[in-house]
Coordinates of C-alpha atoms in Angstrom, one line a residue:
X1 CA 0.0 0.0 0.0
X2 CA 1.8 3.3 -1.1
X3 CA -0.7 5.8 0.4
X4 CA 2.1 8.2 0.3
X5 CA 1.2 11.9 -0.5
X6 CA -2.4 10.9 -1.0
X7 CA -5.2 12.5 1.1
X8 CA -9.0 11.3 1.0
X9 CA -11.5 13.9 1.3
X10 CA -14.8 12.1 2.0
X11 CA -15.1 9.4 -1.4
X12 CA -12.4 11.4 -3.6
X13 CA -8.4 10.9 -3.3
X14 CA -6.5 14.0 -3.3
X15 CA -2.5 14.5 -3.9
X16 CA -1.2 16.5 -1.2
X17 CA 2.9 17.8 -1.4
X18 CA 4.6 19.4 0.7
X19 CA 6.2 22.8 -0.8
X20 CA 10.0 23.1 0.7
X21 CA 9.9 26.5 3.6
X22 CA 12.3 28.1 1.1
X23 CA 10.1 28.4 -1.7
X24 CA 6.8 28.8 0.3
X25 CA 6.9 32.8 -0.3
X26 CA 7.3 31.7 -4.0
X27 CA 3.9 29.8 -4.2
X28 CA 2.2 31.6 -1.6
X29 CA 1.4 28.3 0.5
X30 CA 2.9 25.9 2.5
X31 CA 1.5 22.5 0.1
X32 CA 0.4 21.6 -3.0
X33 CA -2.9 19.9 -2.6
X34 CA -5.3 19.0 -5.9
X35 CA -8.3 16.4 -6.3
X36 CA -7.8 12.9 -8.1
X37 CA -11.3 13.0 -9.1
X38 CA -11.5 9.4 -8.3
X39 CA -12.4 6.8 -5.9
X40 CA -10.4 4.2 -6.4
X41 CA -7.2 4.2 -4.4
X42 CA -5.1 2.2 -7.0
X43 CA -5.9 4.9 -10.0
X44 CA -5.3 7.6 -7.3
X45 CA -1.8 5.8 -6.4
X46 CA -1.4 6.3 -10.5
X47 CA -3.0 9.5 -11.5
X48 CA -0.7 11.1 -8.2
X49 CA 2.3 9.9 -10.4
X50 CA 2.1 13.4 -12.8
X51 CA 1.1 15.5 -10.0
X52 CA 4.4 15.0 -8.6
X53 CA 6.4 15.0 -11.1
X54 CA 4.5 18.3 -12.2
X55 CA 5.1 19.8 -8.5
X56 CA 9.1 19.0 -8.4
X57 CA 9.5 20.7 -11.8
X58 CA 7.7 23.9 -10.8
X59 CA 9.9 23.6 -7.6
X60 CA 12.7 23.2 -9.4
X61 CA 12.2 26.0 -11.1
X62 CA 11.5 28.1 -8.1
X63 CA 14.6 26.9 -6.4
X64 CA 16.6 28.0 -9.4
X65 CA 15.2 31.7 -9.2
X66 CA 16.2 32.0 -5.9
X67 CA 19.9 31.1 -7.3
X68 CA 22.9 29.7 -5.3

């Protein structure tokens, strides 16, 4: 069972990630959080996959305008 950054809000699963405290001011919140728009937990444990890989791009990025 990898319930890992998965959150379920009544029925529906939700991908919740933490945003690192240095690029918080960035995003203008402390975590991502967005709806699966499903209620199945093994197509949430998939559809979560491009979430996160979305969310460490964008953080990424942030991290990279903040420089060295």
């Amino acid at each position: 069972m990898d319930g890992k950054y998965l959150l379920k809000r009544g029925m529906t699963w939700y991908v919740r990630f933490a945003i690192p405290e240095m690029v918080q001011d960035i995003f203008g919140k402390k975590e991502f959080v967005q709806s699966l728009k499903t209620k199945d937990f093994q197509e949430a444990k998939l559809l979560k996959l491009k979430f996160l890989d979305r969310y460490a791009q964008m953080i990424s990025g942030a991290q990279k305008q903040l420089g060295p």
